[in-house]
């Protein structure tokens, strides 16, 4: 994609100002040979990412060779025209900073620079020194009084100093003469044009994809002779402080002669770094929200109490109404005697598992001799409600990846029994955790089972007239039939919700280690919380590790960290890794998918429908930018930020807004503390 012409020096016309073709290049996406990287800068999915979530860091990238700035022995500077597309990507729940500078510098490396408000451009000592020989166009999102910044969203021309010689608020002029402001670090992609000719510099910018505005944002009369040495490095630099954000360069062109070269930048189909809207933590309303939340919480508790008391009364009534209800619904009632004889009087030797509500027995029904699993639900354990929920949902759900309910039975004493198809091969966890290496499922089988479960969950979420949430997706709730196909069972916690209606619950149900962070916060189950559970299932099955194990980091955090380090395959089940013979790309894809499913931001998690497609290896990738699905998934993970700081927090944790408020008096740099005050 990137085209590079080697420097052509037309030495025969040294005095022809403006017309000498010294160098031009176009990068639509970057590879490792295109630029030199310093500090935290990396190239990932062809994007030049100058910084990540690490605080107080610097990232710099330079074109790998020096470029001549003037004809030999001449005082006349070459003109140049450069254009690039950048995105400053904010991270969720984090105040963003600090900015990006397009630079001309004498030397490689990041010596003599510091982070935070210094933008990785200079440091406090060197700032303003005429011997610096550095030139920059800054895109600064922080208001630093010491540098006379006009605001926290400006573009400036920097000559040897962070105090700009010219600044303008970020935006562009429309042809009709109106000025359009925009936020530099909204996560949007912006294109910048910087033209220098005849001691005149124009800086223009606009949202990527827009035609170049005719009127520049900044026009300045500028003599760069004393700044530029004969040859300079050109590139970008940026920094984070206590405030962090991503600084990404998506494309870049440069030419000394062709002022139209920027037209070869591809502006369509670029990835977006805009965070999905999250009303909770975005603004000062957050603080108001926390206060209001306290009152709401009290109200919430009162409501629960109310519901609880009302529920007691209703339950007494429900018992009486039971008979009508029984007649109305499939599946069929089976007599207690029938079940008792099928399970040989609930003999201990027929126990095949312990469910959340009691023991599960194996049985053989008389007449036909089909094998069944009988699950007992006791009345004391809120039995009636769960029974109603379970039977009304799964009784009518039929799917090859769900364990089907054959019938049910009510005992006079108030004990309920549910009769399921018997699954010959037991639950998935036994084939992943509690087994020796010979019986253990291979990767291809594990992925197949995950695909099975995914289509089962998709059916629950979308395949029926009402949305059904499972609420307790985990390895021990996945059963394997005689052909080793995965089927999702235990709908004891599922409840039926009509589509579009927000599900709410008065208590959190599920299993520790599988519960999505927002479910703990809000108590609301949703398809997204099911997706989270499914994500944990993916990770536990692929890694052969339970989500929470004594003395080890939580599975989700551990895998996330390995992925952030680019070592995601180190997470896969060791016992299988040794054996080899597995499709690394597919395993990686499934792991990335698992991570995306457990993303702290529910809106970033994929839908079941997308998960099924990704598992099958087919999704519509919105742009041919992504080289592979793995890159695509990784990009999605990263572009949304916060992927390395879950609510549990492991390893490197960057400050959240709350941390920020708490620590504002002590650990922050002077520049950052201003934000808190505002
Ligand atoms: C990087 O891109 C350049 C063109 O810009 C190309 O010549 C080179 O082969 C690429 N290298 C790799 C490793 O893709
Ligand atoms: C940021 O990048 C640096 C260098 O590439 C790396 O060591 C560090 O772990 C990264 N931090 C995060 C939070 O991704
Ligand atoms: C430039 O000047 C240097 C000495 O000042 C001289 O050695 C060199 O030959 C000159 N180059 C050209 C192209 O005139
Ligand atoms: C700035 O950089 C110079 C050159 O590396 C160094 O001598 C000086 O101590 C640095 N100043 C600060 C404040 O870091
Ligand atoms: C700067 O912009 C003005 C107005 O569009 C134009 O007349 C001038 O030629 C431009 N200068 C450069 C160096 O591009
Ligand atoms: C240059 O900028 C000044 C303000 O700084 C403005 O009045 C003038 O119209 C601009 N010229 C062009 C050609 O854009
Ligand atoms: C630019 O600066 C150089 C040296 O600093 C000087 O020789 C030259 O005359 C200046 N040109 C203009 C147009 O000011
Ligand atoms: C300048 O660049 C444009 C866009 O890439 C191209 O169409 C045009 O031919 C180039 N002009 C010259 C003189 O190379």
XYZ file of N, CA, C and O in Angstrom, residues 96-201:
424
model
N -8.170 12.202 29.404
C -7.228 12.028 28.302
C -6.189 13.131 28.196
O -6.447 14.302 28.475
N -4.992 12.792 27.781
C -3.918 13.737 27.523
C -2.754 13.005 26.867
O -2.741 11.791 26.889
N -1.728 13.682 26.270
C -1.570 15.125 26.310
C -1.550 15.747 24.919
O -1.936 16.887 24.784
N -1.064 15.012 23.939
C -1.049 15.582 22.601
C 0.019 15.009 21.700
O 0.790 14.135 22.096
N 0.036 15.566 20.511
C 0.835 15.020 19.418
C 1.523 16.181 18.712
O 0.953 17.257 18.592
N 2.771 15.963 18.275
C 3.483 17.015 17.544
C 4.090 16.434 16.274
O 4.732 15.375 16.312
N 3.864 17.122 15.160
C 4.581 16.793 13.939
C 5.919 17.512 14.042
O 5.957 18.703 14.360
N 7.028 16.786 13.843
C 8.321 17.400 14.163
C 9.355 17.320 13.048
O 9.364 16.384 12.238
N 10.234 18.299 13.057
C 11.519 18.236 12.375
C 12.567 18.299 13.478
O 12.551 19.239 14.281
N 13.455 17.306 13.551
C 14.481 17.306 14.602
C 15.831 16.935 13.991
O 15.901 16.368 12.903
N 16.875 17.248 14.747
C 18.222 16.992 14.239
C 18.652 15.555 14.456
O 19.422 14.994 13.705
N 18.188 14.996 15.569
C 18.723 13.702 15.968
C 17.615 12.690 16.197
O 16.468 13.055 16.444
N 18.026 11.418 16.150
C 17.078 10.359 16.466
C 16.965 10.250 17.983
O 17.721 10.880 18.716
N 16.037 9.427 18.439
C 15.924 9.172 19.874
C 15.045 10.192 20.570
O 14.474 11.084 19.937
N 14.943 10.033 21.876
C 14.081 10.926 22.643
C 14.854 11.611 23.756
O 14.315 12.002 24.784
N 16.165 11.781 23.539
C 16.957 12.512 24.529
C 16.489 13.958 24.615
O 16.111 14.546 23.622
N 16.549 14.489 25.807
C 16.208 15.896 25.971
C 14.720 16.177 25.875
O 14.314 17.309 25.660
N 13.919 15.145 26.030
C 12.472 15.364 26.004
C 11.856 14.789 27.263
O 12.429 13.903 27.892
N 10.714 15.278 27.641
C 9.967 14.637 28.719
C 8.502 14.486 28.339
O 8.050 15.003 27.309
N 7.799 13.798 29.238
C 6.418 13.423 28.933
C 5.458 14.513 29.400
O 5.849 15.649 29.645
N 4.189 14.114 29.552
C 3.125 15.020 29.990
C 3.095 16.276 29.125
O 3.160 16.173 27.905
N 3.056 17.450 29.754
C 2.853 18.673 28.967
C 3.997 18.975 28.009
O 3.863 19.810 27.122
N 5.140 18.295 28.190
C 6.266 18.533 27.280
C 6.093 17.789 25.963
O 6.888 17.953 25.042
N 5.077 16.963 25.891
C 4.668 16.306 24.656
C 5.757 15.450 24.006
O 5.678 15.123 22.833
N 6.795 15.106 24.757
C 7.876 14.339 24.150
C 8.609 15.157 23.110
O 9.266 14.624 22.229
N 8.463 16.475 23.198
C 9.027 17.383 22.197
C 10.335 17.975 22.728
O 11.362 17.957 22.058
N 10.314 18.497 23.949
C 11.489 19.059 24.604
C 11.337 18.749 26.090
O 10.382 18.106 26.495
N 12.290 19.225 26.903
C 12.066 19.174 28.341
C 12.136 20.597 28.900
O 12.442 21.538 28.172
N 11.888 20.734 30.183
C 11.805 22.075 30.761
C 13.128 22.842 30.605
O 13.148 24.052 30.393
N 14.257 22.115 30.757
C 15.554 22.788 30.655
C 15.799 23.321 29.244
O 16.261 24.446 29.058
N 15.497 22.472 28.273
C 15.833 22.834 26.901
C 14.783 23.737 26.255
O 15.041 24.331 25.204
N 13.643 23.840 26.886
C 12.560 24.601 26.264
C 13.008 26.030 25.949
O 13.505 26.747 26.815
N 12.866 26.444 24.705
C 13.190 27.807 24.310
C 14.647 28.024 23.923
O 15.022 29.115 23.493
N 15.459 27.007 24.063
C 16.870 27.139 23.726
C 17.051 27.252 22.207
O 16.625 26.378 21.462
N 17.704 28.349 21.730
C 17.833 28.545 20.277
C 18.694 27.477 19.599
O 18.665 27.348 18.378
N 19.473 26.737 20.399
C 20.287 25.689 19.793
C 19.568 24.357 19.647
O 20.170 23.362 19.278
N 18.299 24.343 19.969
C 17.551 23.079 19.881
C 17.410 22.589 18.442
O 17.454 21.404 18.171
N 17.178 23.519 17.532
C 16.905 23.162 16.136
C 15.768 22.159 16.015
O 15.913 21.108 15.399
N 14.691 22.462 16.692
C 13.503 21.620 16.532
C 12.325 22.494 16.110
O 12.185 23.642 16.543
N 11.555 21.919 15.230
C 10.363 22.596 14.740
C 9.188 21.645 14.929
O 9.326 20.439 14.736
N 8.049 22.176 15.327
C 6.905 21.292 15.504
C 5.581 21.985 15.244
O 5.462 23.205 15.385
N 4.613 21.192 14.831
C 3.223 21.646 14.805
C 2.524 20.819 15.874
O 2.406 19.592 15.744
N 2.099 21.460 16.944
C 1.535 20.698 18.055
C 0.012 20.620 17.982
O -0.654 21.566 17.533
N -0.482 19.478 18.403
C -1.923 19.258 18.538
C -2.114 18.922 20.002
O -1.925 17.787 20.427
N -2.417 19.934 20.761
C -2.264 19.871 22.208
C -3.649 19.873 22.860
O -4.470 20.742 22.561
N -3.898 18.923 23.732
C -5.220 18.838 24.351
C -5.174 19.196 25.829
O -6.031 18.799 26.609
N -4.120 19.915 26.207
C -4.050 20.328 27.602
C -3.659 21.796 27.660
O -2.831 22.264 26.892
N -4.270 22.518 28.568
C -4.034 23.948 28.703
C -2.908 24.182 29.710
O -3.126 24.065 30.916
N -1.712 24.468 29.217
C -0.575 24.699 30.107
C -0.266 26.186 30.170
O 0.184 26.770 29.186
N -0.479 26.754 31.331
C -0.229 28.186 31.458
C 1.230 28.540 31.226
O 1.552 29.586 30.666
N 2.125 27.635 31.663
C 3.553 27.957 31.522
C 3.980 28.075 30.065
O 5.002 28.660 29.757
N 3.194 27.519 29.158
C 3.518 27.639 27.739
C 2.545 28.592 27.021
O 2.448 28.566 25.797
N 1.825 29.370 27.769
C 0.848 30.307 27.193
C -0.186 29.636 26.299
O -0.609 30.214 25.302
N -0.554 28.421 26.638
C -1.560 27.748 25.813
C -2.881 28.514 25.895
O -3.286 28.940 26.973
N -3.551 28.679 24.773
C -4.812 29.419 24.798
C -5.962 28.597 25.384
O -6.888 29.146 25.977
N -5.928 27.291 25.193
C -7.025 26.430 25.670
C -6.526 24.990 25.690
O -5.332 24.741 25.490
N -7.424 24.055 25.907
C -6.997 22.655 25.981
C -7.346 21.898 24.704
O -7.613 20.703 24.726
N -7.351 22.608 23.596
C -7.721 21.950 22.340
C -7.222 22.813 21.186
O -7.992 23.353 20.424
N -5.897 22.903 21.083
C -5.377 23.856 20.114
C -4.272 23.275 19.241
O -3.666 22.257 19.554
N -4.041 23.992 18.141
C -2.971 23.661 17.220
C -1.983 24.814 17.288
O -2.401 25.975 17.362
N -0.685 24.510 17.311
C 0.288 25.589 17.427
C 1.557 25.311 16.651
O 1.883 24.157 16.362
N 2.257 26.383 16.312
C 3.556 26.257 15.645
C 4.636 26.471 16.683
O 4.661 27.503 17.366
N 5.507 25.483 16.838
C 6.521 25.534 17.883
C 7.911 25.632 17.260
O 8.338 24.741 16.531
N 8.627 26.702 17.573
C 9.994 26.869 17.102
C 10.920 26.808 18.304
O 10.938 27.737 19.119
N 11.615 25.698 18.464
C 12.544 25.490 19.584
C 11.882 25.590 20.956
O 12.579 25.631 21.965
N 10.580 25.682 21.002
C 9.926 25.945 22.274
C 8.492 25.422 22.271
O 7.831 25.387 21.239
N 8.045 25.068 23.458
C 6.659 24.635 23.585
C 5.706 25.820 23.685
O 4.495 25.658 23.689
N 6.284 26.995 23.834
C 5.457 28.190 23.748
C 5.306 28.506 22.264
O 6.268 28.875 21.598
N 4.101 28.334 21.780
C 3.907 28.396 20.334
C 4.013 29.828 19.820
O 3.611 30.775 20.505
N 4.537 29.956 18.597
C 4.583 31.295 17.993
C 3.229 31.653 17.388
O 2.924 32.823 17.206
N 2.458 30.656 17.061
C 1.100 30.919 16.562
C 0.221 29.775 17.024
O 0.653 28.618 17.008
N -0.971 30.074 17.481
C -1.878 28.996 17.871
C -3.283 29.319 17.400
O -3.656 30.481 17.256
N -4.038 28.284 17.182
C -5.461 28.429 16.882
C -6.208 27.296 17.549
O -5.683 26.192 17.709
N -7.416 27.564 17.890
C -8.287 26.523 18.401
C -8.536 25.512 17.279
O -8.653 25.904 16.106
N -8.600 24.223 17.616
C -8.766 23.191 16.593
C -10.104 23.337 15.879
O -11.134 23.566 16.514
N -10.078 23.211 14.573
C -11.292 23.324 13.782
C -10.954 23.601 12.336
O -9.787 23.498 11.951
N -11.944 23.936 11.555
C -11.673 24.273 10.160
C -12.665 25.319 9.674
O -13.755 25.484 10.236
N -12.243 26.036 8.625
C -13.078 27.054 8.028
C -13.863 26.445 6.868
O -13.271 25.855 5.969
N -15.166 26.602 6.885
C -15.965 26.173 5.732
C -15.844 27.219 4.644
O -15.429 28.354 4.916
N -16.218 26.834 3.438
C -16.152 27.786 2.332
C -17.081 28.977 2.558
O -16.848 30.066 2.048
N -18.146 28.757 3.325
C -19.069 29.870 3.572
C -18.558 30.822 4.661
O -19.276 31.724 5.095
N -17.319 30.586 5.129
C -16.725 31.519 6.078
C -17.022 31.209 7.532
O -16.615 31.957 8.416
N -17.716 30.119 7.801
C -17.985 29.799 9.204
C -16.882 28.890 9.741
O -16.266 28.117 9.002
N -16.655 29.006 11.029
C -15.615 28.195 11.669
C -16.256 27.013 12.387
O -17.221 27.164 13.126
N -15.722 25.815 12.162
C -16.263 24.607 12.790
C -15.252 24.056 13.777
O -14.177 23.618 13.387
N -15.627 24.074 15.025
C -14.730 23.538 16.056
C -14.879 22.037 16.127
O -15.946 21.501 15.848
N -13.833 21.372 16.535
C -13.982 19.968 16.924
C -12.978 19.637 18.005
O -12.056 20.406 18.273
N -13.199 18.508 18.613
C -12.367 18.084 19.740
C -11.252 17.189 19.186
O -11.527 16.159 18.577
N -10.005 17.597 19.419
C -8.886 16.837 18.871
C -8.876 15.396 19.351
O -8.590 14.483 18.596
N -9.188 15.189 20.639
C -9.080 13.819 21.157
C -10.447 13.165 21.354
O -10.687 12.475 22.318
N -11.305 13.390 20.375
C -12.605 12.722 20.434
C -12.490 11.271 20.002
O -13.434 10.500 20.141
N -11.331 10.895 19.456
C -11.203 9.558 18.896
C -11.473 9.546 17.403
O -11.210 8.566 16.719
N -12.003 10.670 16.874
C -12.233 10.785 15.427
C -10.890 10.845 14.703
O -9.892 11.271 15.256
N -10.936 10.476 13.437
C -9.739 10.608 12.609
C -9.743 11.979 11.954
O -10.743 12.385 11.372
N -8.627 12.679 12.061
C -8.497 13.991 11.430
C -7.339 13.982 10.449
O -6.308 13.355 10.701
N -7.557 14.690 9.354
C -6.462 14.848 8.408
C -5.872 16.248 8.560
O -6.607 17.224 8.751
N -4.548 16.316 8.489
C -3.836 17.586 8.636
C -3.018 17.810 7.372
O -2.474 16.864 6.809
N -2.975 19.063 6.923
C -2.107 19.434 5.808
C -1.173 20.537 6.307
O -1.635 21.539 6.868
N 0.107 20.352 6.113
C 1.068 21.386 6.488
C 1.881 21.728 5.237
O 2.544 20.849 4.669
N 1.775 22.954 4.798
C 2.476 23.377 3.583
C 3.418 24.515 3.929
O 3.044 25.452 4.638
N 4.614 24.416 3.402
C 5.582 25.484 3.650
C 6.213 25.879 2.324
O 6.758 25.042 1.609
N 6.138 27.145 2.029
C 6.683 27.615 0.768
C 6.811 29.131 0.856
O 5.938 29.796 1.427
N 7.904 29.653 0.309
C 8.104 31.101 0.301
C 7.949 31.717 1.688
O 7.302 32.759 1.842
N 8.526 31.079 2.669
C 8.480 31.562 4.064
C 7.052 31.697 4.599
O 6.797 32.437 5.527
N 6.178 30.989 3.966
C 4.778 31.028 4.398
C 4.383 29.609 4.829
O 4.669 28.647 4.105
N 3.788 29.495 5.993
C 3.331 28.174 6.414
C 1.834 28.167 6.621
O 1.278 29.039 7.284
